[in-house]
């Protein structure tokens, strides 16, 4: 029986009617890039603040004052003190800052300015007054506006979207205080004392918070900031003393700072994109399996069958479709007959196939033609067995 001519994609592959192309694996996915915080930002915030305790000392001594030590004012020893609580309030404002993320690091440095509304206020009746109830009143207030300039140090957590930071610097705000005394009882005598002063106070600030980068342009934050308000202030006014034209003075100071908590949102201006990651090494292209075309022969024949001519046509077309390569044309026989005869038969078969390839345009110089006789059987058999798969010529194009 005549075995149909076949071609295969590799010497040990499954027999198919032609050659197959190797599949190239898809490139690996690009890694996600960590966010970059470097750049300017502008934001706003809203929150609240606690109050503070204010200490009043009155009267207080000043050069030229008319209250000698050991005397009394309104029946109170010179330099008497009392305290009252200032209340906190809602605060809000805006920020402008710059972040610098250290290259190749999770650390961040920055500078930030903020300002807005801060109000700490309160009033109390002077308990040392000998006037009628309600005739002596303290009114004190920090704020209406404030500002602060701070440095920031932060560390990026997780994938780099969450920033844990601390900050510290200086703040400034306005501080006003007033003392009203409608003195109507001896020894101060009838009259109105209205002492008032206002100044800008500078104080230390410090705190920290968490900021989350939603996308390259927007972030949200929560923050705690301590304001060390404590600067003493002296107010003076004429009158209210035991002699006409006398000077009355009082000293005010806070004995604790102000605690603030706020939430905010920031817009980041044109943060530069992170440096592109180093290009991933592309996998080496898969080695292309050699194309092998097999022409089978009838027993003891070197004539090419019509089916074999079809395989030679495929081999010639495959050669012409690619770059010129040297192809191998190798003849084989089965193990029936003598080894010497089989060697000559394999050579005749290989030469006939080479002639057919040359007739189809393949240069003879591009072919290596040889015969292996009954060696290298495709299907191992005992000596003398006629095996159709072993009667062949293999055309191999690398």
Tab-separated table of C-alpha atoms in Angstrom:
chain	number	residue	atom	x	y	z
A	1	UNK	CA	0.000	0.000	0.000
A	2	UNK	CA	1.131	3.559	-0.697
A	3	UNK	CA	1.333	5.837	2.368
A	4	UNK	CA	0.052	9.410	1.671
A	5	UNK	CA	2.728	12.117	1.613
A	6	UNK	CA	2.682	14.287	4.753
A	7	UNK	CA	4.428	17.355	6.212
A	8	UNK	CA	5.040	18.171	9.883
A	9	UNK	CA	5.994	21.210	11.982
A	10	UNK	CA	8.859	19.512	13.840
A	11	UNK	CA	10.685	16.185	13.589
A	12	UNK	CA	8.826	14.774	16.587
A	13	UNK	CA	5.586	16.759	16.102
A	14	UNK	CA	2.124	15.680	15.162
A	15	UNK	CA	1.722	15.110	11.438
A	16	UNK	CA	-0.254	17.978	9.812
A	17	UNK	CA	-0.818	18.984	6.192
A	18	UNK	CA	1.827	21.731	6.179
A	19	UNK	CA	4.092	23.766	8.494
A	20	UNK	CA	2.882	25.721	11.559
A	21	UNK	CA	4.183	29.060	12.906
A	22	UNK	CA	5.320	29.363	16.522
A	23	UNK	CA	3.142	31.614	18.772
A	24	UNK	CA	4.914	34.595	20.423
A	25	UNK	CA	3.736	35.221	24.023
A	26	UNK	CA	2.185	38.670	24.694
A	27	UNK	CA	4.417	41.232	26.450
A	28	UNK	CA	4.053	41.449	30.241
A	29	UNK	CA	1.697	44.181	31.540
A	30	UNK	CA	3.293	47.523	32.414
A	31	UNK	CA	3.740	48.000	36.190
A	32	UNK	CA	1.623	50.660	37.958
A	33	UNK	CA	3.542	53.883	38.648
A	34	UNK	CA	3.603	55.359	42.164
A	35	UNK	CA	2.154	58.890	42.492
A	36	UNK	CA	4.439	61.904	42.602
A	37	UNK	CA	3.630	64.644	45.172
A	38	UNK	CA	6.176	67.226	43.972
A	39	UNK	CA	4.706	70.621	43.056
A	40	UNK	CA	2.624	73.572	44.244
A	41	UNK	CA	-0.846	73.200	45.721
A	42	UNK	CA	-3.708	75.484	46.795
A	43	UNK	CA	-6.453	74.474	49.199
A	44	UNK	CA	-9.120	75.349	51.699
A	45	UNK	CA	-10.148	74.045	55.121
A	46	UNK	CA	-12.851	74.227	57.775
A	47	UNK	CA	-12.669	73.258	61.441
A	48	UNK	CA	-12.825	74.438	65.012
A	49	UNK	CA	-10.612	75.522	67.891
A	50	UNK	CA	-10.638	75.381	71.670
A	51	UNK	CA	-10.472	78.357	73.984
A	52	UNK	CA	-7.779	79.485	76.413
A	53	UNK	CA	-7.470	80.714	80.014
A	54	UNK	CA	-6.690	84.417	80.416
A	55	UNK	CA	-4.984	85.828	83.540
A	56	UNK	CA	-5.587	89.502	84.447
A	57	UNK	CA	-3.300	91.320	86.931
A	58	UNK	CA	-4.437	94.766	88.028
A	59	UNK	CA	-3.438	97.334	88.720
A	60	UNK	CA	0.094	96.589	87.418
A	61	UNK	CA	3.093	98.836	88.011
A	62	UNK	CA	4.450	101.171	85.405
A	63	UNK	CA	7.024	103.942	85.806
A	64	UNK	CA	5.182	107.150	86.648
A	65	UNK	CA	2.200	105.299	88.063
A	66	UNK	CA	0.579	106.697	91.163
A	67	UNK	CA	-0.076	103.423	92.971
A	68	UNK	CA	2.767	102.753	95.402
A	69	UNK	CA	3.341	99.237	96.618
A	70	UNK	CA	1.233	98.243	99.602
A	71	UNK	CA	-1.653	100.562	98.733
A	72	UNK	CA	-5.056	99.579	97.510
A	73	UNK	CA	-6.986	100.206	94.323
A	74	UNK	CA	-10.763	100.057	94.613
A	75	UNK	CA	-10.121	98.410	97.945
A	76	UNK	CA	-8.040	95.632	96.359
A	77	UNK	CA	-4.340	95.052	97.061
A	78	UNK	CA	-2.048	96.351	94.347
A	79	UNK	CA	-1.338	93.584	91.758
A	80	UNK	CA	-4.354	91.314	92.495
A	81	UNK	CA	-5.065	88.684	89.785
A	82	UNK	CA	-8.009	86.688	88.520
A	83	UNK	CA	-8.625	84.283	85.607
A	84	UNK	CA	-11.436	83.626	83.199
A	85	UNK	CA	-12.034	81.309	80.240
A	86	UNK	CA	-11.968	82.396	76.607
A	87	UNK	CA	-14.220	80.365	74.309
A	88	UNK	CA	-13.274	78.698	70.999
A	89	UNK	CA	-15.179	79.039	67.739
A	90	UNK	CA	-15.438	77.853	64.140
A	91	UNK	CA	-12.348	78.483	62.000
A	92	UNK	CA	-11.713	78.320	58.258
A	93	UNK	CA	-9.386	79.600	55.559
A	94	UNK	CA	-6.975	78.633	52.824
A	95	UNK	CA	-3.490	77.213	52.244
A	96	UNK	CA	-0.739	77.621	49.649
A	97	UNK	CA	2.245	75.315	49.687
A	98	UNK	CA	4.930	73.374	47.852
A	99	UNK	CA	5.904	69.709	48.203
A	100	UNK	CA	9.195	68.129	47.217
A	101	UNK	CA	9.266	64.341	47.143
A	102	UNK	CA	12.828	63.105	47.519
A	103	UNK	CA	13.802	61.212	44.340
A	104	UNK	CA	13.426	57.458	44.680
A	105	UNK	CA	12.189	57.847	48.265
A	106	UNK	CA	8.991	57.798	50.318
A	107	UNK	CA	10.045	60.971	52.190
A	108	UNK	CA	8.581	64.379	51.411
A	109	UNK	CA	9.635	67.914	52.414
A	110	UNK	CA	7.498	71.008	52.036
A	111	UNK	CA	6.636	74.533	53.062
A	112	UNK	CA	3.111	75.818	53.631
A	113	UNK	CA	1.403	79.103	54.366
A	114	UNK	CA	-2.140	79.271	55.738
A	115	UNK	CA	-4.497	81.960	56.907
A	116	UNK	CA	-8.109	82.632	57.715
A	117	UNK	CA	-10.532	83.144	60.559
A	118	UNK	CA	-9.552	82.224	64.124
A	119	UNK	CA	-11.588	83.518	67.055
A	120	UNK	CA	-10.956	82.955	70.767
A	121	UNK	CA	-13.111	85.337	72.789
A	122	UNK	CA	-14.713	85.956	76.187
A	123	UNK	CA	-15.589	88.470	78.891
A	124	UNK	CA	-15.880	88.497	82.687
A	125	UNK	CA	-16.854	90.746	85.617
A	126	UNK	CA	-13.861	91.880	87.658
A	127	UNK	CA	-14.344	90.089	91.029
A	128	UNK	CA	-12.015	92.583	92.720
A	129	UNK	CA	-14.173	95.592	91.940
A	130	UNK	CA	-15.869	97.396	94.875
A	131	UNK	CA	-18.331	99.056	92.528
A	132	UNK	CA	-21.868	97.923	92.152
A	133	UNK	CA	-22.402	94.511	90.563
A	134	UNK	CA	-21.596	94.594	86.871
A	135	UNK	CA	-19.839	97.921	86.851
A	136	UNK	CA	-16.369	96.481	85.963
A	137	UNK	CA	-15.997	94.244	82.882
A	138	UNK	CA	-13.114	92.584	80.990
A	139	UNK	CA	-13.488	91.897	77.242
A	140	UNK	CA	-10.661	89.997	75.502
A	141	UNK	CA	-10.370	88.426	72.040
A	142	UNK	CA	-7.792	86.666	69.900
A	143	UNK	CA	-8.381	86.484	66.203
A	144	UNK	CA	-10.849	87.494	63.563
A	145	UNK	CA	-7.840	86.653	61.397
A	146	UNK	CA	-4.608	84.662	61.717
A	147	UNK	CA	-1.743	83.409	59.589
A	148	UNK	CA	0.990	80.781	59.878
A	149	UNK	CA	4.093	79.697	57.954
A	150	UNK	CA	5.246	76.129	58.570
A	151	UNK	CA	7.639	73.523	57.274
A	152	UNK	CA	6.383	69.987	56.607
A	153	UNK	CA	8.084	66.588	56.780
A	154	UNK	CA	6.075	63.610	55.574
A	155	UNK	CA	6.322	59.913	54.791
A	156	UNK	CA	4.301	58.123	52.101
A	157	UNK	CA	2.455	54.997	53.181
A	158	UNK	CA	1.220	51.987	51.191
A	159	UNK	CA	1.178	52.635	47.444
A	160	UNK	CA	2.216	56.277	47.941
A	161	UNK	CA	-1.262	57.866	47.969
A	162	UNK	CA	-1.381	58.370	51.756
A	163	UNK	CA	0.892	60.957	53.394
A	164	UNK	CA	1.587	61.053	57.138
A	165	UNK	CA	3.190	64.394	58.018
A	166	UNK	CA	4.284	66.687	60.810
A	167	UNK	CA	4.599	70.479	60.628
A	168	UNK	CA	5.959	73.342	62.674
A	169	UNK	CA	6.650	77.052	62.380
A	170	UNK	CA	5.334	80.436	63.506
A	171	UNK	CA	1.872	82.002	63.579
A	172	UNK	CA	0.509	85.482	64.087
A	173	UNK	CA	-2.871	86.889	65.001
A	174	UNK	CA	-4.464	90.021	66.352
A	175	UNK	CA	-5.190	90.303	70.104
A	176	UNK	CA	-7.476	92.936	71.574
A	177	UNK	CA	-8.508	93.508	75.181
A	178	UNK	CA	-10.660	96.137	76.899
A	179	UNK	CA	-11.484	97.041	80.510
A	180	UNK	CA	-14.613	99.050	81.305
A	181	UNK	CA	-15.141	100.421	84.847
A	182	UNK	CA	-18.107	102.625	85.649
A	183	UNK	CA	-16.690	103.503	89.045
A	184	UNK	CA	-19.423	104.882	91.316
A	185	UNK	CA	-18.256	103.983	94.833
A	186	UNK	CA	-15.534	105.578	97.008
A	187	UNK	CA	-12.585	105.643	97.118
A	188	UNK	CA	-12.252	105.689	93.287
A	189	UNK	CA	-14.935	108.331	92.925
A	190	UNK	CA	-17.386	108.772	90.129
A	191	UNK	CA	-16.007	108.423	86.604
A	192	UNK	CA	-15.560	106.134	83.598
A	193	UNK	CA	-12.384	104.133	82.988
A	194	UNK	CA	-12.126	102.690	79.452
A	195	UNK	CA	-8.761	101.001	78.799
A	196	UNK	CA	-8.333	99.277	75.394
A	197	UNK	CA	-5.415	97.933	73.365
A	198	UNK	CA	-4.834	95.814	70.253
A	199	UNK	CA	-1.668	94.262	68.829
A	200	UNK	CA	-0.366	91.477	66.615
A	201	UNK	CA	0.893	88.474	68.557
A	202	UNK	CA	3.527	86.063	67.182
A	203	UNK	CA	3.535	82.533	68.548
A	204	UNK	CA	4.880	79.016	67.800
A	205	UNK	CA	2.699	76.427	66.043
A	206	UNK	CA	3.103	72.675	65.598
A	207	UNK	CA	1.075	69.627	64.650
A	208	UNK	CA	0.515	67.040	61.946
A	209	UNK	CA	-2.038	65.154	59.920
A	210	UNK	CA	-2.937	62.704	57.174
A	211	UNK	CA	-3.410	63.613	53.507
A	212	UNK	CA	-4.763	61.287	50.803
A	213	UNK	CA	-4.080	61.828	47.095
A	214	UNK	CA	-7.317	60.969	45.268
A	215	UNK	CA	-5.753	61.541	41.845
A	216	UNK	CA	-2.763	63.553	40.547
A	217	UNK	CA	-4.728	66.828	40.953
A	218	UNK	CA	-6.775	66.477	44.175
A	219	UNK	CA	-6.135	65.442	47.777
A	220	UNK	CA	-8.054	65.587	51.068
A	221	UNK	CA	-6.628	65.946	54.570
A	222	UNK	CA	-7.345	66.069	58.299
A	223	UNK	CA	-4.993	68.029	60.549
A	224	UNK	CA	-4.298	68.999	64.159
A	225	UNK	CA	-2.418	72.239	64.906
A	226	UNK	CA	-1.406	73.664	68.302
A	227	UNK	CA	-1.042	77.447	68.665
A	228	UNK	CA	1.053	78.615	71.600
A	229	UNK	CA	-0.714	81.910	72.395
A	230	UNK	CA	0.858	83.314	75.587
A	231	UNK	CA	2.272	86.791	74.992
A	232	UNK	CA	1.478	89.184	77.890
A	233	UNK	CA	-0.155	92.538	77.034
A	234	UNK	CA	-0.479	95.672	79.217
A	235	UNK	CA	-3.345	98.156	78.864
A	236	UNK	CA	-3.449	101.594	80.500
A	237	UNK	CA	-5.862	104.478	80.818
A	238	UNK	CA	-6.023	107.718	82.820
A	239	UNK	CA	-8.513	108.171	85.630
A	240	UNK	CA	-10.052	105.743	88.050
A	241	UNK	CA	-7.428	106.441	90.678
A	242	UNK	CA	-7.343	108.315	93.952
A	243	UNK	CA	-6.088	111.508	92.325
A	244	UNK	CA	-7.074	113.383	89.226
A	245	UNK	CA	-4.980	112.409	86.201
A	246	UNK	CA	-3.744	109.161	87.740
A	247	UNK	CA	-2.841	106.203	85.499
A	248	UNK	CA	-4.584	102.825	85.737
A	249	UNK	CA	-2.828	99.821	84.109
A	250	UNK	CA	-3.575	96.098	83.821
A	251	UNK	CA	-1.596	93.139	82.401
A	252	UNK	CA	-3.255	90.317	80.385
A	253	UNK	CA	-1.706	86.964	79.408
A	254	UNK	CA	-2.949	83.492	78.391
A	255	UNK	CA	-1.868	80.494	80.452
A	256	UNK	CA	-2.501	77.843	77.781
A	257	UNK	CA	-2.430	77.536	74.008
A	258	UNK	CA	-5.196	76.919	71.500
A	259	UNK	CA	-5.890	73.497	69.949
A	260	UNK	CA	-7.318	73.342	66.407
A	261	UNK	CA	-8.683	70.473	64.286
A	262	UNK	CA	-9.636	70.944	60.644
A	263	UNK	CA	-10.445	69.086	57.417
A	264	UNK	CA	-9.379	70.362	54.020
A	265	UNK	CA	-8.995	69.776	50.308
A	266	UNK	CA	-6.021	70.694	48.092
A	267	UNK	CA	-5.619	71.188	44.354
A	268	UNK	CA	-2.156	70.236	43.025
A	269	UNK	CA	-0.789	72.271	40.113
A	270	UNK	CA	0.850	70.330	37.329
A	271	UNK	CA	2.727	67.822	39.424
A	272	UNK	CA	5.483	66.461	37.148
A	273	UNK	CA	4.863	62.888	36.055
A	274	UNK	CA	6.960	60.271	37.818
A	275	UNK	CA	10.040	59.125	35.925
A	276	UNK	CA	9.184	56.295	33.556
A	277	UNK	CA	10.130	52.882	34.862
A	278	UNK	CA	13.078	51.154	33.320
A	279	UNK	CA	11.892	49.293	30.240
A	280	UNK	CA	11.109	45.711	31.073
A	281	UNK	CA	13.378	43.249	29.356
A	282	UNK	CA	11.462	41.716	26.499
A	283	UNK	CA	11.540	37.954	26.501
A	284	UNK	CA	13.780	36.434	23.929
A	285	UNK	CA	11.768	35.470	20.883
A	286	UNK	CA	10.801	31.844	20.920
A	287	UNK	CA	13.022	29.731	18.769
A	288	UNK	CA	11.244	28.997	15.510
A	289	UNK	CA	10.982	25.277	14.993
A	290	UNK	CA	12.549	24.090	11.748
A	291	UNK	CA	10.082	23.356	8.978
A	292	UNK	CA	10.234	19.715	7.964
A	293	UNK	CA	8.553	18.333	4.874
A	294	UNK	CA	8.512	14.544	4.368
A	295	UNK	CA	8.129	12.825	0.995
A	296	UNK	CA	7.262	9.103	1.221
A	297	UNK	CA	8.152	6.498	-1.419
A	298	UNK	CA	6.806	3.135	-2.559
A	299	UNK	CA	8.774	0.065	-1.621
A	300	UNK	CA	12.062	-0.297	-3.499
A	301	UNK	CA	11.271	2.774	-5.646
A	302	UNK	CA	12.972	6.174	-6.070
A	303	UNK	CA	10.176	7.646	-8.222
A	304	UNK	CA	8.301	10.517	-6.584
A	305	UNK	CA	4.567	9.909	-6.236
A	306	UNK	CA	1.966	12.604	-7.072
A	307	UNK	CA	1.388	13.053	-3.360
A	308	UNK	CA	5.119	13.551	-2.884
A	309	UNK	CA	5.165	16.194	-5.629
A	310	UNK	CA	2.544	18.113	-3.614
A	311	UNK	CA	4.803	18.123	-0.564
A	312	UNK	CA	7.746	19.314	-2.698
A	313	UNK	CA	5.537	22.169	-3.954
A	314	UNK	CA	4.845	23.166	-0.309
A	315	UNK	CA	8.557	23.031	0.557
A	316	UNK	CA	9.481	25.186	-2.439
A	317	UNK	CA	6.786	27.756	-1.600
A	318	UNK	CA	7.940	27.920	2.037
A	319	UNK	CA	11.535	28.488	0.942
A	320	UNK	CA	10.570	31.326	-1.401
A	321	UNK	CA	8.451	33.064	1.261
A	322	UNK	CA	11.382	33.661	3.639
A	323	UNK	CA	15.004	34.710	3.626
A	324	UNK	CA	17.317	32.388	1.682
A	325	UNK	CA	18.493	29.556	3.906
A	326	UNK	CA	20.358	26.336	3.303
A	327	UNK	CA	17.981	23.373	3.305
A	328	UNK	CA	18.785	19.744	3.968
A	329	UNK	CA	17.517	16.998	1.655
A	330	UNK	CA	18.096	13.567	3.260
A	331	UNK	CA	16.968	10.199	1.931
A	332	UNK	CA	16.087	7.083	3.980
A	333	UNK	CA	14.931	3.480	3.397
A	334	UNK	CA	13.286	0.772	5.434
A	335	UNK	CA	15.254	-2.273	6.637
A	336	UNK	CA	14.290	-4.686	3.887
A	337	UNK	CA	17.224	-5.393	1.544
A	338	UNK	CA	20.948	-5.181	2.113
A	339	UNK	CA	22.530	-2.144	3.792
A	340	UNK	CA	24.618	-1.302	0.723
A	341	UNK	CA	21.635	-1.427	-1.605
A	342	UNK	CA	19.557	0.633	0.809
A	343	UNK	CA	22.286	3.298	1.021
A	344	UNK	CA	22.324	3.723	-2.764
A	345	UNK	CA	18.499	3.741	-2.873
A	346	UNK	CA	18.332	6.487	-0.226
A	347	UNK	CA	20.811	8.583	-2.214
A	348	UNK	CA	18.779	8.194	-5.433
A	349	UNK	CA	15.620	9.239	-3.619
A	350	UNK	CA	17.347	12.329	-2.139
A	351	UNK	CA	18.788	13.304	-5.522
A	352	UNK	CA	15.390	12.976	-7.234
A	353	UNK	CA	13.771	15.232	-4.619
A	354	UNK	CA	16.649	17.766	-4.974
A	355	UNK	CA	16.135	17.825	-8.749
A	356	UNK	CA	12.426	18.451	-8.263
A	357	UNK	CA	13.172	21.326	-5.850
A	358	UNK	CA	15.689	22.815	-8.293
A	359	UNK	CA	13.034	22.650	-11.030
A	360	UNK	CA	10.846	24.797	-8.738
A	361	UNK	CA	13.468	27.550	-8.364
A	362	UNK	CA	15.567	26.494	-5.366
A	363	UNK	CA	19.273	26.950	-6.180
A	364	UNK	CA	21.233	23.676	-5.946
A	365	UNK	CA	23.905	25.555	-3.993
A	366	UNK	CA	21.323	26.110	-1.220
A	367	UNK	CA	20.755	22.362	-0.746
A	368	UNK	CA	22.788	19.774	1.160
A	369	UNK	CA	21.823	16.380	-0.319
A	370	UNK	CA	22.672	13.093	1.428
A	371	UNK	CA	21.422	9.556	2.036
A	372	UNK	CA	21.290	7.657	5.323
A	373	UNK	CA	20.165	4.299	4.007
A	374	UNK	CA	18.324	2.217	6.547
A	375	UNK	CA	19.790	4.189	9.463
A	376	UNK	CA	17.738	6.577	11.582
A	377	UNK	CA	14.435	4.840	11.075
A	378	UNK	CA	11.328	6.945	11.693
A	379	UNK	CA	9.615	3.828	13.063
A	380	UNK	CA	12.112	1.392	14.642
A	381	UNK	CA	11.733	-2.142	13.178
A	382	UNK	CA	13.566	-5.430	12.999
A	383	UNK	CA	15.824	-6.172	10.043
A	384	UNK	CA	13.946	-7.097	6.871
A	385	UNK	CA	10.657	-5.385	7.835
A	386	UNK	CA	8.993	-3.228	5.162
A	387	UNK	CA	7.841	-0.072	6.982
A	388	UNK	CA	6.271	2.684	4.747
A	389	UNK	CA	7.142	5.487	7.219
A	390	UNK	CA	10.845	4.683	6.865
A	391	UNK	CA	10.867	4.991	3.047
A	392	UNK	CA	11.173	8.792	2.893
A	393	UNK	CA	13.105	11.919	2.062
A	394	UNK	CA	13.098	14.725	4.649
A	395	UNK	CA	13.332	18.353	3.478
A	396	UNK	CA	14.411	20.511	6.444
A	397	UNK	CA	14.428	24.314	6.264
A	398	UNK	CA	15.979	25.850	9.438
